[in-house]
PDB file of C-alpha atoms in Angstrom:
ATOM      1  CA  MET D   1      79.904 176.882 136.481  1.00  0.00           C
ATOM      2  CA  THR D   2      82.150 174.614 134.387  1.00  0.00           C
ATOM      3  CA  ARG D   3      85.281 173.514 136.236  1.00  0.00           C
ATOM      4  CA  ARG D   4      88.414 173.956 134.206  1.00  0.00           C
ATOM      5  CA  THR D   5      91.790 172.364 134.706  1.00  0.00           C
ATOM      6  CA  GLU D   6      95.176 172.567 133.071  1.00  0.00           C
ATOM      7  CA  TRP D   7      96.118 169.578 130.701  1.00  0.00           C
ATOM      8  CA  PRO D   8      99.647 169.170 129.389  1.00  0.00           C
ATOM      9  CA  GLY D   9     100.139 170.817 126.003  1.00  0.00           C
ATOM     10  CA  SER D  10      96.914 172.840 125.977  1.00  0.00           C
ATOM     11  CA  ASP D  11      95.620 176.105 127.306  1.00  0.00           C
ATOM     12  CA  ALA D  12      92.953 175.657 129.896  1.00  0.00           C
ATOM     13  CA  GLU D  13      90.949 172.973 128.110  1.00  0.00           C
ATOM     14  CA  PRO D  14      87.772 171.654 129.725  1.00  0.00           C
ATOM     15  CA  ALA D  15      88.187 168.590 131.943  1.00  0.00           C
ATOM     16  CA  PRO D  16      86.876 165.394 130.345  1.00  0.00           C
ATOM     17  CA  ASP D  17      83.381 164.279 131.196  1.00  0.00           C
ATOM     18  CA  PRO D  18      83.585 161.500 133.914  1.00  0.00           C
ATOM     19  CA  GLY D  19      80.756 159.670 132.218  1.00  0.00           C
ATOM     20  CA  ALA D  20      82.525 159.372 128.901  1.00  0.00           C
ATOM     21  CA  GLY D  21      84.703 156.376 127.954  1.00  0.00           C
ATOM     22  CA  PRO D  22      88.463 156.565 127.562  1.00  0.00           C
ATOM     23  CA  ASP D  23      89.921 158.430 124.657  1.00  0.00           C
ATOM     24  CA  TYR D  24      91.007 155.961 121.910  1.00  0.00           C
ATOM     25  CA  GLY D  25      92.201 158.599 119.535  1.00  0.00           C
ATOM     26  CA  THR D  26      95.548 158.729 117.868  1.00  0.00           C
ATOM     27  CA  GLY D  27      97.200 161.066 120.343  1.00  0.00           C
ATOM     28  CA  SER D  28      99.548 159.841 123.057  1.00  0.00           C
ATOM     29  CA  GLY D  29      97.443 161.338 125.876  1.00  0.00           C
ATOM     30  CA  ALA D  30      97.212 158.867 128.789  1.00  0.00           C
ATOM     31  CA  GLY D  31      98.394 155.829 126.753  1.00  0.00           C
ATOM     32  CA  PHE D  32      95.073 154.801 125.212  1.00  0.00           C
ATOM     33  CA  GLY D  33      96.049 155.434 121.570  1.00  0.00           C
ATOM     34  CA  GLU D  34      95.462 152.984 118.707  1.00  0.00           C
ATOM     35  CA  GLY D  35      98.724 151.130 119.371  1.00  0.00           C
ATOM     36  CA  ALA D  36      97.855 150.686 123.032  1.00  0.00           C
ATOM     37  CA  GLY D  37      94.447 149.364 122.057  1.00  0.00           C
ATOM     38  CA  ARG D  38      96.027 146.737 119.820  1.00  0.00           C
ATOM     39  CA  ARG D  39      98.360 145.656 122.580  1.00  0.00           C
ATOM     40  CA  ALA D  40      95.498 145.339 125.012  1.00  0.00           C
ATOM     41  CA  ARG D  41      93.490 143.213 122.603  1.00  0.00           C
ATOM     42  CA  SER D  42      96.542 141.061 121.888  1.00  0.00           C
ATOM     43  CA  ARG D  43      97.092 140.419 125.583  1.00  0.00           C
ATOM     44  CA  SER D  44      93.451 139.504 125.962  1.00  0.00           C
ATOM     45  CA  ARG D  45      93.646 136.947 123.175  1.00  0.00           C
ATOM     46  CA  GLY D  46      96.897 135.437 124.395  1.00  0.00           C
ATOM     47  CA  SER D  47      95.776 135.016 127.970  1.00  0.00           C
ATOM     48  CA  GLY D  48      93.324 132.169 127.335  1.00  0.00           C
ATOM     49  CA  SER D  49      94.182 128.789 128.857  1.00  0.00           C
ATOM     50  CA  PRO D  50      94.299 125.510 126.810  1.00  0.00           C
ATOM     51  CA  SER D  51      91.102 124.377 128.460  1.00  0.00           C
ATOM     52  CA  SER D  52      89.289 127.575 127.489  1.00  0.00           C
ATOM     53  CA  SER D  53      90.580 127.180 123.919  1.00  0.00           C
ATOM     54  CA  ARG D  54      89.189 123.659 123.735  1.00  0.00           C
ATOM     55  CA  ALA D  55      85.915 124.895 125.139  1.00  0.00           C
ATOM     56  CA  GLU D  56      85.732 127.591 122.465  1.00  0.00           C
ATOM     57  CA  LYS D  57      86.255 124.934 119.788  1.00  0.00           C
ATOM     58  CA  GLY D  58      83.416 122.887 121.191  1.00  0.00           C
ATOM     59  CA  GLU D  59      85.583 120.031 122.394  1.00  0.00           C
ATOM     60  CA  PRO D  60      84.206 118.329 125.527  1.00  0.00           C
ATOM     61  CA  ARG D  61      86.319 118.348 128.654  1.00  0.00           C
ATOM     62  CA  ASP D  62      84.851 115.076 129.996  1.00  0.00           C
ATOM     63  CA  PRO D  63      87.244 112.247 128.884  1.00  0.00           C
ATOM     64  CA  VAL D  64      84.323 109.826 128.479  1.00  0.00           C
ATOM     65  CA  GLU D  65      82.621 112.234 126.121  1.00  0.00           C
ATOM     66  CA  GLN D  66      85.895 112.790 124.266  1.00  0.00           C
ATOM     67  CA  ALA D  67      86.356 109.032 123.861  1.00  0.00           C
ATOM     68  CA  ARG D  68      82.797 108.656 122.624  1.00  0.00           C
ATOM     69  CA  ASN D  69      83.220 111.360 120.006  1.00  0.00           C
ATOM     70  CA  VAL D  70      86.508 109.920 118.766  1.00  0.00           C
ATOM     71  CA  CYS D  71      85.027 106.440 118.381  1.00  0.00           C
ATOM     72  CA  LEU D  72      81.945 107.703 116.580  1.00  0.00           C
ATOM     73  CA  ARG D  73      84.071 109.671 114.115  1.00  0.00           C
ATOM     74  CA  LEU D  74      86.296 106.670 113.391  1.00  0.00           C
ATOM     75  CA  LEU D  75      83.342 104.318 112.974  1.00  0.00           C
ATOM     76  CA  THR D  76      81.564 106.568 110.499  1.00  0.00           C
ATOM     77  CA  GLY D  77      81.486 104.657 107.226  1.00  0.00           C
ATOM     78  CA  THR D  78      84.188 102.113 108.239  1.00  0.00           C
ATOM     79  CA  PRO D  79      83.958  99.232 110.726  1.00  0.00           C
ATOM     80  CA  ARG D  80      86.901  98.957 113.116  1.00  0.00           C
ATOM     81  CA  THR D  81      88.078  96.471 115.684  1.00  0.00           C
ATOM     82  CA  ARG D  82      88.171  97.174 119.395  1.00  0.00           C
ATOM     83  CA  LYS D  83      91.978  97.261 119.293  1.00  0.00           C
ATOM     84  CA  GLN D  84      92.022  99.807 116.493  1.00  0.00           C
ATOM     85  CA  LEU D  85      89.732 102.106 118.484  1.00  0.00           C
ATOM     86  CA  ALA D  86      91.670 101.531 121.721  1.00  0.00           C
ATOM     87  CA  ASP D  87      94.918 102.451 119.962  1.00  0.00           C
ATOM     88  CA  ALA D  88      93.315 105.628 118.602  1.00  0.00           C
ATOM     89  CA  LEU D  89      92.095 106.657 122.062  1.00  0.00           C
ATOM     90  CA  ARG D  90      95.507 105.955 123.595  1.00  0.00           C
ATOM     91  CA  LYS D  91      97.145 108.097 120.912  1.00  0.00           C
ATOM     92  CA  ARG D  92      94.830 110.948 121.871  1.00  0.00           C
ATOM     93  CA  GLU D  93      95.801 110.450 125.520  1.00  0.00           C
ATOM     94  CA  ILE D  94      92.332 109.478 126.652  1.00  0.00           C
ATOM     95  CA  PRO D  95      92.549 107.951 130.175  1.00  0.00           C
ATOM     96  CA  ASP D  96      92.370 104.149 130.159  1.00  0.00           C
ATOM     97  CA  GLU D  97      89.348 104.080 132.471  1.00  0.00           C
ATOM     98  CA  ALA D  98      87.317 106.381 130.208  1.00  0.00           C
ATOM     99  CA  ALA D  99      88.406 104.450 127.097  1.00  0.00           C
ATOM    100  CA  GLU D 100      87.428 101.102 128.609  1.00  0.00           C
ATOM    101  CA  GLU D 101      84.027 102.434 129.621  1.00  0.00           C
ATOM    102  CA  VAL D 102      83.243 103.689 126.135  1.00  0.00           C
ATOM    103  CA  LEU D 103      84.637 100.658 124.290  1.00  0.00           C
ATOM    104  CA  SER D 104      82.672  98.232 126.462  1.00  0.00           C
ATOM    105  CA  ARG D 105      79.494 100.249 125.975  1.00  0.00           C
ATOM    106  CA  PHE D 106      79.989 100.299 122.194  1.00  0.00           C
ATOM    107  CA  GLU D 107      80.430  96.500 122.242  1.00  0.00           C
ATOM    108  CA  ASP D 108      77.239  96.097 124.252  1.00  0.00           C
ATOM    109  CA  VAL D 109      75.176  97.997 121.690  1.00  0.00           C
ATOM    110  CA  GLY D 110      76.872  96.363 118.681  1.00  0.00           C
ATOM    111  CA  LEU D 111      78.853  99.311 117.385  1.00  0.00           C
ATOM    112  CA  ILE D 112      82.029  97.272 117.917  1.00  0.00           C
ATOM    113  CA  ASP D 113      81.806  93.665 116.719  1.00  0.00           C
ATOM    114  CA  ASP D 114      85.113  91.993 115.998  1.00  0.00           C
ATOM    115  CA  ALA D 115      83.429  88.774 114.795  1.00  0.00           C
ATOM    116  CA  ALA D 116      81.372  90.639 112.195  1.00  0.00           C
ATOM    117  CA  PHE D 117      84.458  92.640 111.228  1.00  0.00           C
ATOM    118  CA  ALA D 118      86.485  89.463 110.702  1.00  0.00           C
ATOM    119  CA  ASP D 119      83.742  87.818 108.599  1.00  0.00           C
ATOM    120  CA  ALA D 120      83.438  90.876 106.368  1.00  0.00           C
ATOM    121  CA  TRP D 121      87.201  91.192 106.095  1.00  0.00           C
ATOM    122  CA  VAL D 122      87.641  87.596 104.945  1.00  0.00           C
ATOM    123  CA  GLU D 123      84.806  87.894 102.423  1.00  0.00           C
ATOM    124  CA  SER D 124      86.101  91.157 100.991  1.00  0.00           C
ATOM    125  CA  ARG D 125      89.803  90.414 100.897  1.00  0.00           C
ATOM    126  CA  HIS D 126      89.457  86.865  99.560  1.00  0.00           C
ATOM    127  CA  HIS D 127      86.987  87.587  96.801  1.00  0.00           C
ATOM    128  CA  GLY D 128      88.238  91.108  96.081  1.00  0.00           C
ATOM    129  CA  ARG D 129      92.016  90.619  96.336  1.00  0.00           C
ATOM    130  CA  GLY D 130      92.296  86.835  96.134  1.00  0.00           C
ATOM    131  CA  LEU D 131      94.107  86.533  99.471  1.00  0.00           C
ATOM    132  CA  ALA D 132      94.565  83.042 100.889  1.00  0.00           C
ATOM    133  CA  ARG D 133      93.768  82.020 104.448  1.00  0.00           C
ATOM    134  CA  ARG D 134      97.328  82.479 105.658  1.00  0.00           C
ATOM    135  CA  ALA D 135      97.435  86.085 104.497  1.00  0.00           C
ATOM    136  CA  LEU D 136      94.004  86.792 105.935  1.00  0.00           C
ATOM    137  CA  VAL D 137      95.039  85.436 109.343  1.00  0.00           C
ATOM    138  CA  ARG D 138      98.109  87.672 109.317  1.00  0.00           C
ATOM    139  CA  GLU D 139      96.071  90.782 108.479  1.00  0.00           C
ATOM    140  CA  LEU D 140      93.406  90.121 111.123  1.00  0.00           C
ATOM    141  CA  ARG D 141      96.065  89.583 113.770  1.00  0.00           C
ATOM    142  CA  THR D 142      97.597  92.991 113.019  1.00  0.00           C
ATOM    143  CA  LYS D 143      94.154  94.489 113.631  1.00  0.00           C
ATOM    144  CA  GLY D 144      93.943  92.922 117.059  1.00  0.00           C
ATOM    145  CA  VAL D 145      91.262  90.318 116.374  1.00  0.00           C
ATOM    146  CA  ASP D 146      91.239  87.417 118.844  1.00  0.00           C
ATOM    147  CA  SER D 147      92.629  84.113 117.569  1.00  0.00           C
ATOM    148  CA  ALA D 148      89.383  82.234 118.227  1.00  0.00           C
ATOM    149  CA  VAL D 149      87.428  84.835 116.272  1.00  0.00           C
ATOM    150  CA  ILE D 150      89.943  84.645 113.408  1.00  0.00           C
ATOM    151  CA  ASP D 151      89.683  80.859 113.255  1.00  0.00           C
ATOM    152  CA  GLU D 152      85.903  81.057 113.015  1.00  0.00           C
ATOM    153  CA  ALA D 153      86.019  83.669 110.264  1.00  0.00           C
ATOM    154  CA  ILE D 154      88.677  81.820 108.278  1.00  0.00           C
ATOM    155  CA  GLY D 155      86.569  78.652 108.575  1.00  0.00           C
ATOM    156  CA  GLN D 156      84.214  80.012 105.919  1.00  0.00           C
ATOM    157  CA  LEU D 157      86.969  79.340 103.364  1.00  0.00           C
ATOM    158  CA  ASP D 158      87.674  75.698 102.668  1.00  0.00           C
ATOM    159  CA  SER D 159      90.639  74.373 100.713  1.00  0.00           C
ATOM    160  CA  GLU D 160      88.569  73.841  97.567  1.00  0.00           C
ATOM    161  CA  GLN D 161      87.428  77.440  97.493  1.00  0.00           C
ATOM    162  CA  GLU D 162      90.953  78.619  98.145  1.00  0.00           C
ATOM    163  CA  GLU D 163      92.373  76.533  95.284  1.00  0.00           C
ATOM    164  CA  GLU D 164      89.626  77.712  92.921  1.00  0.00           C
ATOM    165  CA  THR D 165      90.562  81.316  93.684  1.00  0.00           C
ATOM    166  CA  ALA D 166      94.230  80.494  93.059  1.00  0.00           C
ATOM    167  CA  ARG D 167      93.324  79.091  89.633  1.00  0.00           C
ATOM    168  CA  GLU D 168      91.421  82.263  88.780  1.00  0.00           C
ATOM    169  CA  LEU D 169      94.392  84.411  89.772  1.00  0.00           C
ATOM    170  CA  VAL D 170      96.746  82.376  87.606  1.00  0.00           C
ATOM    171  CA  ALA D 171      94.391  82.450  84.656  1.00  0.00           C
ATOM    172  CA  ARG D 172      94.254  86.257  84.798  1.00  0.00           C
ATOM    173  CA  LYS D 173      98.031  86.542  85.041  1.00  0.00           C
ATOM    174  CA  LEU D 174      98.947  83.774  82.562  1.00  0.00           C
ATOM    175  CA  ARG D 175      98.585  85.803  79.404  1.00  0.00           C
ATOM    176  CA  SER D 176     101.071  88.457  80.537  1.00  0.00           C
ATOM    177  CA  THR D 177     103.752  85.729  80.944  1.00  0.00           C
ATOM    178  CA  ARG D 178     103.540  84.408  77.420  1.00  0.00           C
ATOM    179  CA  GLY D 179     106.820  84.805  75.602  1.00  0.00           C
ATOM    180  CA  LEU D 180     108.882  84.044  78.694  1.00  0.00           C
ATOM    181  CA  ASP D 181     110.635  80.730  79.134  1.00  0.00           C
ATOM    182  CA  ARG D 182     108.877  78.117  81.285  1.00  0.00           C
ATOM    183  CA  ASP D 183     110.969  78.604  84.408  1.00  0.00           C
ATOM    184  CA  ARG D 184     110.483  82.367  84.415  1.00  0.00           C
ATOM    185  CA  ARG D 185     106.742  81.892  83.947  1.00  0.00           C
ATOM    186  CA  LEU D 186     106.733  79.444  86.821  1.00  0.00           C
ATOM    187  CA  ARG D 187     108.569  81.821  89.149  1.00  0.00           C
ATOM    188  CA  ARG D 188     106.402  84.759  88.282  1.00  0.00           C
ATOM    189  CA  LEU D 189     103.082  82.926  88.656  1.00  0.00           C
ATOM    190  CA  ALA D 190     104.026  80.974  91.754  1.00  0.00           C
ATOM    191  CA  GLY D 191     105.551  84.078  93.298  1.00  0.00           C
ATOM    192  CA  MET D 192     102.335  85.967  92.775  1.00  0.00           C
ATOM    193  CA  LEU D 193     100.407  83.255  94.629  1.00  0.00           C
ATOM    194  CA  ALA D 194     102.977  83.136  97.427  1.00  0.00           C
ATOM    195  CA  ARG D 195     102.627  86.866  98.009  1.00  0.00           C
ATOM    196  CA  LYS D 196      98.891  86.379  98.457  1.00  0.00           C
ATOM    197  CA  GLY D 197      99.443  83.713 101.082  1.00  0.00           C
ATOM    198  CA  TYR D 198      99.099  80.475  99.081  1.00  0.00           C
ATOM    199  CA  GLY D 199     101.226  77.542 100.168  1.00  0.00           C
ATOM    200  CA  GLU D 200     104.025  76.200  97.997  1.00  0.00           C
ATOM    201  CA  GLY D 201     102.324  72.868  97.232  1.00  0.00           C
ATOM    202  CA  MET D 202      99.083  74.446  96.098  1.00  0.00           C
ATOM    203  CA  ALA D 203     100.893  77.118  94.087  1.00  0.00           C
ATOM    204  CA  LEU D 204     102.962  74.564  92.167  1.00  0.00           C
ATOM    205  CA  ARG D 205      99.984  72.365  91.490  1.00  0.00           C
ATOM    206  CA  VAL D 206      97.870  75.232  90.149  1.00  0.00           C
ATOM    207  CA  VAL D 207     100.628  76.734  88.032  1.00  0.00           C
ATOM    208  CA  ARG D 208     101.646  73.359  86.587  1.00  0.00           C
ATOM    209  CA  GLN D 209      98.093  72.614  85.511  1.00  0.00           C
ATOM    210  CA  ALA D 210      97.759  76.036  83.875  1.00  0.00           C
ATOM    211  CA  LEU D 211     100.994  75.637  81.953  1.00  0.00           C
ATOM    212  CA  GLU D 212     100.089  72.125  80.831  1.00  0.00           C
ATOM    213  CA  GLU D 213      96.848  73.438  79.408  1.00  0.00           C
ATOM    214  CA  GLU D 214      98.936  75.791  77.249  1.00  0.00           C
ATOM    215  CA  GLY D 215     101.130  72.934  76.026  1.00  0.00           C
ATOM    216  CA  GLU D 216     104.162  73.640  78.196  1.00  0.00           C
ATOM    217  CA  ASP D 217     106.407  70.739  79.204  1.00  0.00           C
ATOM    218  CA  THR D 218     106.005  70.586  83.004  1.00  0.00           C
ATOM    219  CA  GLU D 219     108.403  67.743  83.762  1.00  0.00           C
ATOM    220  CA  GLY D 220     110.315  68.525  86.941  1.00  0.00           C
ATOM    221  CA  ILE D 221     108.018  71.352  87.878  1.00  0.00           C
ATOM    222  CA  ASP D 222     107.066  69.660  91.164  1.00  0.00           C
ATOM    223  CA  GLU D 223     110.448  70.677  92.570  1.00  0.00           C
ATOM    224  CA  PRO D 224     110.318  73.603  95.038  1.00  0.00           C
ATOM    225  CA  PHE D 225     110.582  77.008  93.393  1.00  0.00           C
TER     226      PHE D 225
END
């Protein structure tokens, strides 16, 4: 015999089957309508902790593993110094102990090599941009390369090579200064060399020779600009 009970708003409707799930219809019933379902799902999504969110994104919780992943991403396609990587790990709030462990390991296996970085930097920036030794030293220092390593890398450029590069820079720029008076040409050419790290004496000597070859009167040009 089917048991019957009285439900609000109906006439002797059958009692719900205990084995059936809750009613998610549109009626108000016991509070399991569509709106209530949305609220329940919203609460479920909002209750996750930051750590569970990181886990869902696949980010490791181990700081050593985090440091390793950060370094590998940064080293992909671009060499970096130890200081550059250390700064990146610090910015991401990786604990110092974990960062030191990973950085030392990367040095041991050759993934971090400040000496090789400095050599490549000098080769690229001198021949590609025409930078003099003084400018190269300044750039490598900002990247955290040790002074002894910088000195060794800069040693591959001697004064003759540096002056030859300065002459090439002036030769490329000389044509664009034609039509200017001599002093303005001097300031523009020598200023260009100064911005690239060339000393005043070398800059004056190179510019004077270039102007003489064009027939300019260079008397008094040895004075500081």
